[in-house]
PDB file of N, CA, C and O in Angstrom:
ATOM      1  N   MET A   1      87.208 -52.804 -12.820  1.00  0.00           N
ATOM      2  CA  MET A   1      87.484 -51.959 -13.966  1.00  0.00           C
ATOM      3  C   MET A   1      87.095 -50.515 -13.630  1.00  0.00           C
ATOM      4  O   MET A   1      85.982 -50.256 -13.187  1.00  0.00           O
ATOM      5  N   GLN A   2      88.028 -49.588 -13.857  1.00  0.00           N
ATOM      6  CA  GLN A   2      87.762 -48.172 -13.600  1.00  0.00           C
ATOM      7  C   GLN A   2      87.167 -47.511 -14.839  1.00  0.00           C
ATOM      8  O   GLN A   2      87.598 -47.763 -15.962  1.00  0.00           O
ATOM      9  N   LEU A   3      86.188 -46.669 -14.614  1.00  0.00           N
ATOM     10  CA  LEU A   3      85.588 -45.908 -15.715  1.00  0.00           C
ATOM     11  C   LEU A   3      86.565 -44.858 -16.224  1.00  0.00           C
ATOM     12  O   LEU A   3      87.354 -44.310 -15.448  1.00  0.00           O
ATOM     13  N   PRO A   4      86.500 -44.518 -17.506  1.00  0.00           N
ATOM     14  CA  PRO A   4      87.335 -43.422 -18.015  1.00  0.00           C
ATOM     15  C   PRO A   4      86.717 -42.074 -17.648  1.00  0.00           C
ATOM     16  O   PRO A   4      85.528 -41.965 -17.362  1.00  0.00           O
ATOM     17  N   ALA A   5      87.536 -41.044 -17.669  1.00  0.00           N
ATOM     18  CA  ALA A   5      87.038 -39.689 -17.428  1.00  0.00           C
ATOM     19  C   ALA A   5      86.090 -39.287 -18.556  1.00  0.00           C
ATOM     20  O   ALA A   5      86.207 -39.773 -19.679  1.00  0.00           O
ATOM     21  N   ASP A   6      85.143 -38.419 -18.255  1.00  0.00           N
ATOM     22  CA  ASP A   6      84.245 -37.878 -19.277  1.00  0.00           C
ATOM     23  C   ASP A   6      84.639 -36.427 -19.496  1.00  0.00           C
ATOM     24  O   ASP A   6      84.446 -35.579 -18.622  1.00  0.00           O
ATOM     25  N   SER A   7      85.199 -36.124 -20.660  1.00  0.00           N
ATOM     26  CA  SER A   7      85.734 -34.791 -20.919  1.00  0.00           C
ATOM     27  C   SER A   7      84.840 -33.926 -21.804  1.00  0.00           C
ATOM     28  O   SER A   7      85.287 -32.925 -22.356  1.00  0.00           O
ATOM     29  N   HIS A   8      83.561 -34.290 -21.919  1.00  0.00           N
ATOM     30  CA  HIS A   8      82.655 -33.472 -22.728  1.00  0.00           C
ATOM     31  C   HIS A   8      81.232 -33.588 -22.177  1.00  0.00           C
ATOM     32  O   HIS A   8      80.421 -34.372 -22.660  1.00  0.00           O
ATOM     33  N   VAL A   9      80.947 -32.774 -21.175  1.00  0.00           N
ATOM     34  CA  VAL A   9      79.639 -32.784 -20.516  1.00  0.00           C
ATOM     35  C   VAL A   9      79.082 -31.364 -20.560  1.00  0.00           C
ATOM     36  O   VAL A   9      79.812 -30.398 -20.361  1.00  0.00           O
ATOM     37  N   HIS A  10      77.791 -31.220 -20.815  1.00  0.00           N
ATOM     38  CA  HIS A  10      77.145 -29.907 -20.842  1.00  0.00           C
ATOM     39  C   HIS A  10      76.277 -29.727 -19.609  1.00  0.00           C
ATOM     40  O   HIS A  10      75.674 -30.662 -19.123  1.00  0.00           O
ATOM     41  N   SER A  11      76.199 -28.495 -19.139  1.00  0.00           N
ATOM     42  CA  SER A  11      75.342 -28.176 -17.994  1.00  0.00           C
ATOM     43  C   SER A  11      74.231 -27.235 -18.446  1.00  0.00           C
ATOM     44  O   SER A  11      74.078 -26.941 -19.624  1.00  0.00           O
ATOM     45  N   GLU A  12      73.519 -26.694 -17.471  1.00  0.00           N
ATOM     46  CA  GLU A  12      72.462 -25.725 -17.772  1.00  0.00           C
ATOM     47  C   GLU A  12      73.018 -24.422 -18.322  1.00  0.00           C
ATOM     48  O   GLU A  12      72.276 -23.602 -18.838  1.00  0.00           O
ATOM     49  N   TRP A  13      74.328 -24.211 -18.233  1.00  0.00           N
ATOM     50  CA  TRP A  13      74.930 -22.969 -18.715  1.00  0.00           C
ATOM     51  C   TRP A  13      75.217 -23.006 -20.203  1.00  0.00           C
ATOM     52  O   TRP A  13      75.573 -21.993 -20.798  1.00  0.00           O
ATOM     53  N   SER A  14      75.082 -24.148 -20.839  1.00  0.00           N
ATOM     54  CA  SER A  14      75.262 -24.253 -22.278  1.00  0.00           C
ATOM     55  C   SER A  14      73.962 -23.803 -22.949  1.00  0.00           C
ATOM     56  O   SER A  14      72.877 -24.235 -22.563  1.00  0.00           O
ATOM     57  N   TRP A  15      74.046 -22.930 -23.941  1.00  0.00           N
ATOM     58  CA  TRP A  15      72.836 -22.344 -24.536  1.00  0.00           C
ATOM     59  C   TRP A  15      71.867 -23.396 -25.055  1.00  0.00           C
ATOM     60  O   TRP A  15      70.665 -23.211 -25.033  1.00  0.00           O
ATOM     61  N   ASP A  16      72.376 -24.521 -25.510  1.00  0.00           N
ATOM     62  CA  ASP A  16      71.494 -25.528 -26.112  1.00  0.00           C
ATOM     63  C   ASP A  16      70.745 -26.371 -25.089  1.00  0.00           C
ATOM     64  O   ASP A  16      69.963 -27.237 -25.465  1.00  0.00           O
ATOM     65  N   THR A  17      70.944 -26.128 -23.802  1.00  0.00           N
ATOM     66  CA  THR A  17      70.136 -26.812 -22.788  1.00  0.00           C
ATOM     67  C   THR A  17      69.015 -25.924 -22.273  1.00  0.00           C
ATOM     68  O   THR A  17      68.243 -26.338 -21.436  1.00  0.00           O
ATOM     69  N   GLY A  18      68.956 -24.687 -22.738  1.00  0.00           N
ATOM     70  CA  GLY A  18      67.872 -23.801 -22.346  1.00  0.00           C
ATOM     71  C   GLY A  18      68.254 -22.749 -21.331  1.00  0.00           C
ATOM     72  O   GLY A  18      67.447 -21.908 -20.983  1.00  0.00           O
ATOM     73  N   GLY A  19      69.451 -22.788 -20.801  1.00  0.00           N
ATOM     74  CA  GLY A  19      69.894 -21.771 -19.856  1.00  0.00           C
ATOM     75  C   GLY A  19      69.541 -22.099 -18.425  1.00  0.00           C
ATOM     76  O   GLY A  19      68.830 -23.063 -18.142  1.00  0.00           O
ATOM     77  N   PRO A  20      70.030 -21.292 -17.485  1.00  0.00           N
ATOM     78  CA  PRO A  20      69.860 -21.588 -16.061  1.00  0.00           C
ATOM     79  C   PRO A  20      68.424 -21.510 -15.552  1.00  0.00           C
ATOM     80  O   PRO A  20      68.136 -21.990 -14.468  1.00  0.00           O
ATOM     81  N   GLN A  21      67.514 -20.932 -16.314  1.00  0.00           N
ATOM     82  CA  GLN A  21      66.114 -20.866 -15.890  1.00  0.00           C
ATOM     83  C   GLN A  21      65.281 -22.002 -16.496  1.00  0.00           C
ATOM     84  O   GLN A  21      64.071 -22.052 -16.306  1.00  0.00           O
ATOM     85  N   SER A  22      65.916 -22.909 -17.206  1.00  0.00           N
ATOM     86  CA  SER A  22      65.201 -23.994 -17.884  1.00  0.00           C
ATOM     87  C   SER A  22      65.033 -25.209 -16.978  1.00  0.00           C
ATOM     88  O   SER A  22      65.455 -25.209 -15.824  1.00  0.00           O
ATOM     89  N   ASP A  23      64.454 -26.249 -17.532  1.00  0.00           N
ATOM     90  CA  ASP A  23      64.311 -27.511 -16.807  1.00  0.00           C
ATOM     91  C   ASP A  23      65.663 -28.149 -16.505  1.00  0.00           C
ATOM     92  O   ASP A  23      65.754 -29.050 -15.679  1.00  0.00           O
ATOM     93  N   ALA A  24      66.724 -27.692 -17.178  1.00  0.00           N
ATOM     94  CA  ALA A  24      68.067 -28.211 -16.932  1.00  0.00           C
ATOM     95  C   ALA A  24      68.703 -27.580 -15.699  1.00  0.00           C
ATOM     96  O   ALA A  24      69.791 -27.971 -15.302  1.00  0.00           O
ATOM     97  N   SER A  25      68.044 -26.616 -15.074  1.00  0.00           N
ATOM     98  CA  SER A  25      68.607 -25.919 -13.917  1.00  0.00           C
ATOM     99  C   SER A  25      69.043 -26.904 -12.841  1.00  0.00           C
ATOM    100  O   SER A  25      68.315 -27.836 -12.508  1.00  0.00           O
ATOM    101  N   GLY A  26      70.241 -26.691 -12.327  1.00  0.00           N
ATOM    102  CA  GLY A  26      70.769 -27.574 -11.291  1.00  0.00           C
ATOM    103  C   GLY A  26      71.455 -28.809 -11.837  1.00  0.00           C
ATOM    104  O   GLY A  26      71.938 -29.644 -11.088  1.00  0.00           O
ATOM    105  N   ARG A  27      71.475 -28.930 -13.145  1.00  0.00           N
ATOM    106  CA  ARG A  27      72.022 -30.133 -13.756  1.00  0.00           C
ATOM    107  C   ARG A  27      73.513 -30.322 -13.470  1.00  0.00           C
ATOM    108  O   ARG A  27      73.983 -31.442 -13.351  1.00  0.00           O
ATOM    109  N   MET A  28      74.260 -29.237 -13.347  1.00  0.00           N
ATOM    110  CA  MET A  28      75.689 -29.350 -13.080  1.00  0.00           C
ATOM    111  C   MET A  28      75.918 -30.046 -11.733  1.00  0.00           C
ATOM    112  O   MET A  28      76.731 -30.970 -11.639  1.00  0.00           O
ATOM    113  N   GLN A  29      75.210 -29.638 -10.720  1.00  0.00           N
ATOM    114  CA  GLN A  29      75.342 -30.277  -9.401  1.00  0.00           C
ATOM    115  C   GLN A  29      74.909 -31.733  -9.452  1.00  0.00           C
ATOM    116  O   GLN A  29      75.557 -32.602  -8.874  1.00  0.00           O
ATOM    117  N   GLN A  30      73.809 -32.014 -10.133  1.00  0.00           N
ATOM    118  CA  GLN A  30      73.324 -33.383 -10.239  1.00  0.00           C
ATOM    119  C   GLN A  30      74.308 -34.259 -11.015  1.00  0.00           C
ATOM    120  O   GLN A  30      74.529 -35.419 -10.662  1.00  0.00           O
ATOM    121  N   THR A  31      74.903 -33.704 -12.057  1.00  0.00           N
ATOM    122  CA  THR A  31      75.871 -34.446 -12.855  1.00  0.00           C
ATOM    123  C   THR A  31      77.105 -34.780 -12.025  1.00  0.00           C
ATOM    124  O   THR A  31      77.606 -35.904 -12.072  1.00  0.00           O
ATOM    125  N   CYS A  32      77.586 -33.814 -11.263  1.00  0.00           N
ATOM    126  CA  CYS A  32      78.752 -34.057 -10.401  1.00  0.00           C
ATOM    127  C   CYS A  32      78.445 -35.124  -9.355  1.00  0.00           C
ATOM    128  O   CYS A  32      79.268 -36.015  -9.098  1.00  0.00           O
ATOM    129  N   ALA A  33      77.276 -35.041  -8.750  1.00  0.00           N
ATOM    130  CA  ALA A  33      76.891 -36.027  -7.739  1.00  0.00           C
ATOM    131  C   ALA A  33      76.807 -37.426  -8.341  1.00  0.00           C
ATOM    132  O   ALA A  33      77.274 -38.402  -7.744  1.00  0.00           O
ATOM    133  N   ARG A  34      76.246 -37.521  -9.521  1.00  0.00           N
ATOM    134  CA  ARG A  34      76.134 -38.830 -10.180  1.00  0.00           C
ATOM    135  C   ARG A  34      77.511 -39.365 -10.570  1.00  0.00           C
ATOM    136  O   ARG A  34      77.794 -40.557 -10.389  1.00  0.00           O
ATOM    137  N   ALA A  35      78.372 -38.501 -11.085  1.00  0.00           N
ATOM    138  CA  ALA A  35      79.727 -38.921 -11.460  1.00  0.00           C
ATOM    139  C   ALA A  35      80.465 -39.475 -10.244  1.00  0.00           C
ATOM    140  O   ALA A  35      81.132 -40.509 -10.322  1.00  0.00           O
ATOM    141  N   GLU A  36      80.331 -38.787  -9.130  1.00  0.00           N
ATOM    142  CA  GLU A  36      80.973 -39.258  -7.902  1.00  0.00           C
ATOM    143  C   GLU A  36      80.387 -40.590  -7.452  1.00  0.00           C
ATOM    144  O   GLU A  36      81.116 -41.502  -7.060  1.00  0.00           O
ATOM    145  N   ALA A  37      79.073 -40.707  -7.528  1.00  0.00           N
ATOM    146  CA  ALA A  37      78.394 -41.927  -7.084  1.00  0.00           C
ATOM    147  C   ALA A  37      78.816 -43.158  -7.886  1.00  0.00           C
ATOM    148  O   ALA A  37      78.896 -44.265  -7.338  1.00  0.00           O
ATOM    149  N   ILE A  38      79.087 -42.977  -9.179  1.00  0.00           N
ATOM    150  CA  ILE A  38      79.463 -44.133 -10.008  1.00  0.00           C
ATOM    151  C   ILE A  38      80.978 -44.316 -10.108  1.00  0.00           C
ATOM    152  O   ILE A  38      81.456 -45.233 -10.765  1.00  0.00           O
ATOM    153  N   GLY A  39      81.737 -43.429  -9.447  1.00  0.00           N
ATOM    154  CA  GLY A  39      83.183 -43.581  -9.418  1.00  0.00           C
ATOM    155  C   GLY A  39      83.919 -43.030 -10.621  1.00  0.00           C
ATOM    156  O   GLY A  39      85.017 -43.477 -10.941  1.00  0.00           O
ATOM    157  N   LEU A  40      83.328 -42.046 -11.279  1.00  0.00           N
ATOM    158  CA  LEU A  40      83.994 -41.422 -12.421  1.00  0.00           C
ATOM    159  C   LEU A  40      85.218 -40.662 -11.905  1.00  0.00           C
ATOM    160  O   LEU A  40      85.097 -39.847 -10.993  1.00  0.00           O
ATOM    161  N   PRO A  41      86.406 -40.903 -12.483  1.00  0.00           N
ATOM    162  CA  PRO A  41      87.608 -40.265 -11.948  1.00  0.00           C
ATOM    163  C   PRO A  41      87.724 -38.778 -12.265  1.00  0.00           C
ATOM    164  O   PRO A  41      88.415 -38.049 -11.555  1.00  0.00           O
ATOM    165  N   ALA A  42      87.089 -38.314 -13.331  1.00  0.00           N
ATOM    166  CA  ALA A  42      87.159 -36.901 -13.707  1.00  0.00           C
ATOM    167  C   ALA A  42      85.984 -36.549 -14.599  1.00  0.00           C
ATOM    168  O   ALA A  42      85.435 -37.398 -15.297  1.00  0.00           O
ATOM    169  N   LEU A  43      85.622 -35.263 -14.559  1.00  0.00           N
ATOM    170  CA  LEU A  43      84.500 -34.754 -15.329  1.00  0.00           C
ATOM    171  C   LEU A  43      84.865 -33.355 -15.808  1.00  0.00           C
ATOM    172  O   LEU A  43      85.362 -32.548 -15.033  1.00  0.00           O
ATOM    173  N   VAL A  44      84.638 -33.075 -17.100  1.00  0.00           N
ATOM    174  CA  VAL A  44      84.955 -31.767 -17.656  1.00  0.00           C
ATOM    175  C   VAL A  44      83.698 -31.203 -18.310  1.00  0.00           C
ATOM    176  O   VAL A  44      83.133 -31.822 -19.215  1.00  0.00           O
ATOM    177  N   PHE A  45      83.254 -30.033 -17.839  1.00  0.00           N
ATOM    178  CA  PHE A  45      82.119 -29.370 -18.458  1.00  0.00           C
ATOM    179  C   PHE A  45      82.612 -28.542 -19.635  1.00  0.00           C
ATOM    180  O   PHE A  45      83.533 -27.746 -19.503  1.00  0.00           O
ATOM    181  N   THR A  46      82.001 -28.761 -20.785  1.00  0.00           N
ATOM    182  CA  THR A  46      82.350 -28.072 -22.025  1.00  0.00           C
ATOM    183  C   THR A  46      81.087 -27.395 -22.522  1.00  0.00           C
ATOM    184  O   THR A  46      80.176 -28.055 -23.005  1.00  0.00           O
ATOM    185  N   GLU A  47      81.026 -26.095 -22.369  1.00  0.00           N
ATOM    186  CA  GLU A  47      79.801 -25.365 -22.683  1.00  0.00           C
ATOM    187  C   GLU A  47      79.837 -24.760 -24.083  1.00  0.00           C
ATOM    188  O   GLU A  47      80.901 -24.478 -24.619  1.00  0.00           O
ATOM    189  N   HIS A  48      78.654 -24.547 -24.636  1.00  0.00           N
ATOM    190  CA  HIS A  48      78.515 -23.902 -25.933  1.00  0.00           C
ATOM    191  C   HIS A  48      78.292 -22.405 -25.729  1.00  0.00           C
ATOM    192  O   HIS A  48      77.497 -22.007 -24.901  1.00  0.00           O
ATOM    193  N   LEU A  49      78.997 -21.614 -26.489  1.00  0.00           N
ATOM    194  CA  LEU A  49      78.761 -20.178 -26.542  1.00  0.00           C
ATOM    195  C   LEU A  49      78.864 -19.816 -28.021  1.00  0.00           C
ATOM    196  O   LEU A  49      79.932 -19.500 -28.525  1.00  0.00           O
ATOM    197  N   ASP A  50      77.755 -19.961 -28.713  1.00  0.00           N
ATOM    198  CA  ASP A  50      77.732 -19.733 -30.154  1.00  0.00           C
ATOM    199  C   ASP A  50      77.139 -18.366 -30.457  1.00  0.00           C
ATOM    200  O   ASP A  50      76.221 -17.911 -29.783  1.00  0.00           O
ATOM    201  N   PHE A  51      77.660 -17.734 -31.482  1.00  0.00           N
ATOM    202  CA  PHE A  51      77.154 -16.448 -31.925  1.00  0.00           C
ATOM    203  C   PHE A  51      76.536 -16.619 -33.300  1.00  0.00           C
ATOM    204  O   PHE A  51      77.102 -17.287 -34.155  1.00  0.00           O
ATOM    205  N   ASP A  52      75.399 -16.005 -33.494  1.00  0.00           N
ATOM    206  CA  ASP A  52      74.696 -16.162 -34.760  1.00  0.00           C
ATOM    207  C   ASP A  52      75.157 -15.126 -35.787  1.00  0.00           C
ATOM    208  O   ASP A  52      75.989 -14.271 -35.514  1.00  0.00           O
ATOM    209  N   ALA A  53      74.579 -15.196 -36.960  1.00  0.00           N
ATOM    210  CA  ALA A  53      74.982 -14.332 -38.072  1.00  0.00           C
ATOM    211  C   ALA A  53      74.330 -12.953 -38.010  1.00  0.00           C
ATOM    212  O   ALA A  53      74.518 -12.152 -38.905  1.00  0.00           O
ATOM    213  N   ARG A  54      73.580 -12.646 -36.961  1.00  0.00           N
ATOM    214  CA  ARG A  54      72.908 -11.353 -36.863  1.00  0.00           C
ATOM    215  C   ARG A  54      73.806 -10.272 -36.270  1.00  0.00           C
ATOM    216  O   ARG A  54      73.339  -9.231 -35.868  1.00  0.00           O
ATOM    217  N   GLY A  55      75.095 -10.525 -36.179  1.00  0.00           N
ATOM    218  CA  GLY A  55      76.009  -9.501 -35.707  1.00  0.00           C
ATOM    219  C   GLY A  55      76.299  -9.540 -34.228  1.00  0.00           C
ATOM    220  O   GLY A  55      76.846  -8.590 -33.686  1.00  0.00           O
ATOM    221  N   ALA A  56      75.948 -10.616 -33.548  1.00  0.00           N
ATOM    222  CA  ALA A  56      76.249 -10.705 -32.124  1.00  0.00           C
ATOM    223  C   ALA A  56      77.749 -10.725 -31.915  1.00  0.00           C
ATOM    224  O   ALA A  56      78.493 -11.298 -32.700  1.00  0.00           O
ATOM    225  N   GLN A  57      78.180 -10.060 -30.892  1.00  0.00           N
ATOM    226  CA  GLN A  57      79.597  -9.998 -30.572  1.00  0.00           C
ATOM    227  C   GLN A  57      79.854 -10.631 -29.208  1.00  0.00           C
ATOM    228  O   GLN A  57      79.003 -10.546 -28.324  1.00  0.00           O
ATOM    229  N   PRO A  58      81.020 -11.222 -29.026  1.00  0.00           N
ATOM    230  CA  PRO A  58      81.339 -11.779 -27.717  1.00  0.00           C
ATOM    231  C   PRO A  58      81.420 -10.667 -26.666  1.00  0.00           C
ATOM    232  O   PRO A  58      81.742  -9.530 -26.995  1.00  0.00           O
ATOM    233  N   PRO A  59      81.099 -10.979 -25.414  1.00  0.00           N
ATOM    234  CA  PRO A  59      81.165  -9.962 -24.362  1.00  0.00           C
ATOM    235  C   PRO A  59      82.601  -9.487 -24.172  1.00  0.00           C
ATOM    236  O   PRO A  59      83.539 -10.259 -24.339  1.00  0.00           O
ATOM    237  N   GLN A  60      82.762  -8.227 -23.826  1.00  0.00           N
ATOM    238  CA  GLN A  60      84.084  -7.671 -23.553  1.00  0.00           C
ATOM    239  C   GLN A  60      84.435  -7.930 -22.093  1.00  0.00           C
ATOM    240  O   GLN A  60      83.691  -7.556 -21.195  1.00  0.00           O
ATOM    241  N   ILE A  61      85.529  -8.577 -21.892  1.00  0.00           N
ATOM    242  CA  ILE A  61      85.947  -8.920 -20.526  1.00  0.00           C
ATOM    243  C   ILE A  61      87.098  -8.022 -20.109  1.00  0.00           C
ATOM    244  O   ILE A  61      87.959  -7.698 -20.819  1.00  0.00           O
TER     245      ILE A  61
END
């Protein structure tokens, strides 16, 4: 039996994990390695970028 793809995974870059300087640092690489090890056919990182009511604006690209 093949595992289904996981299309909603968060990494250290999602604000709710504490950011890249948190204990979650390196989690994206570890998650990919684990997905490969268990035979996951696909993995999609879906990050949070939320703005609060204090007037924060999205970055200008």
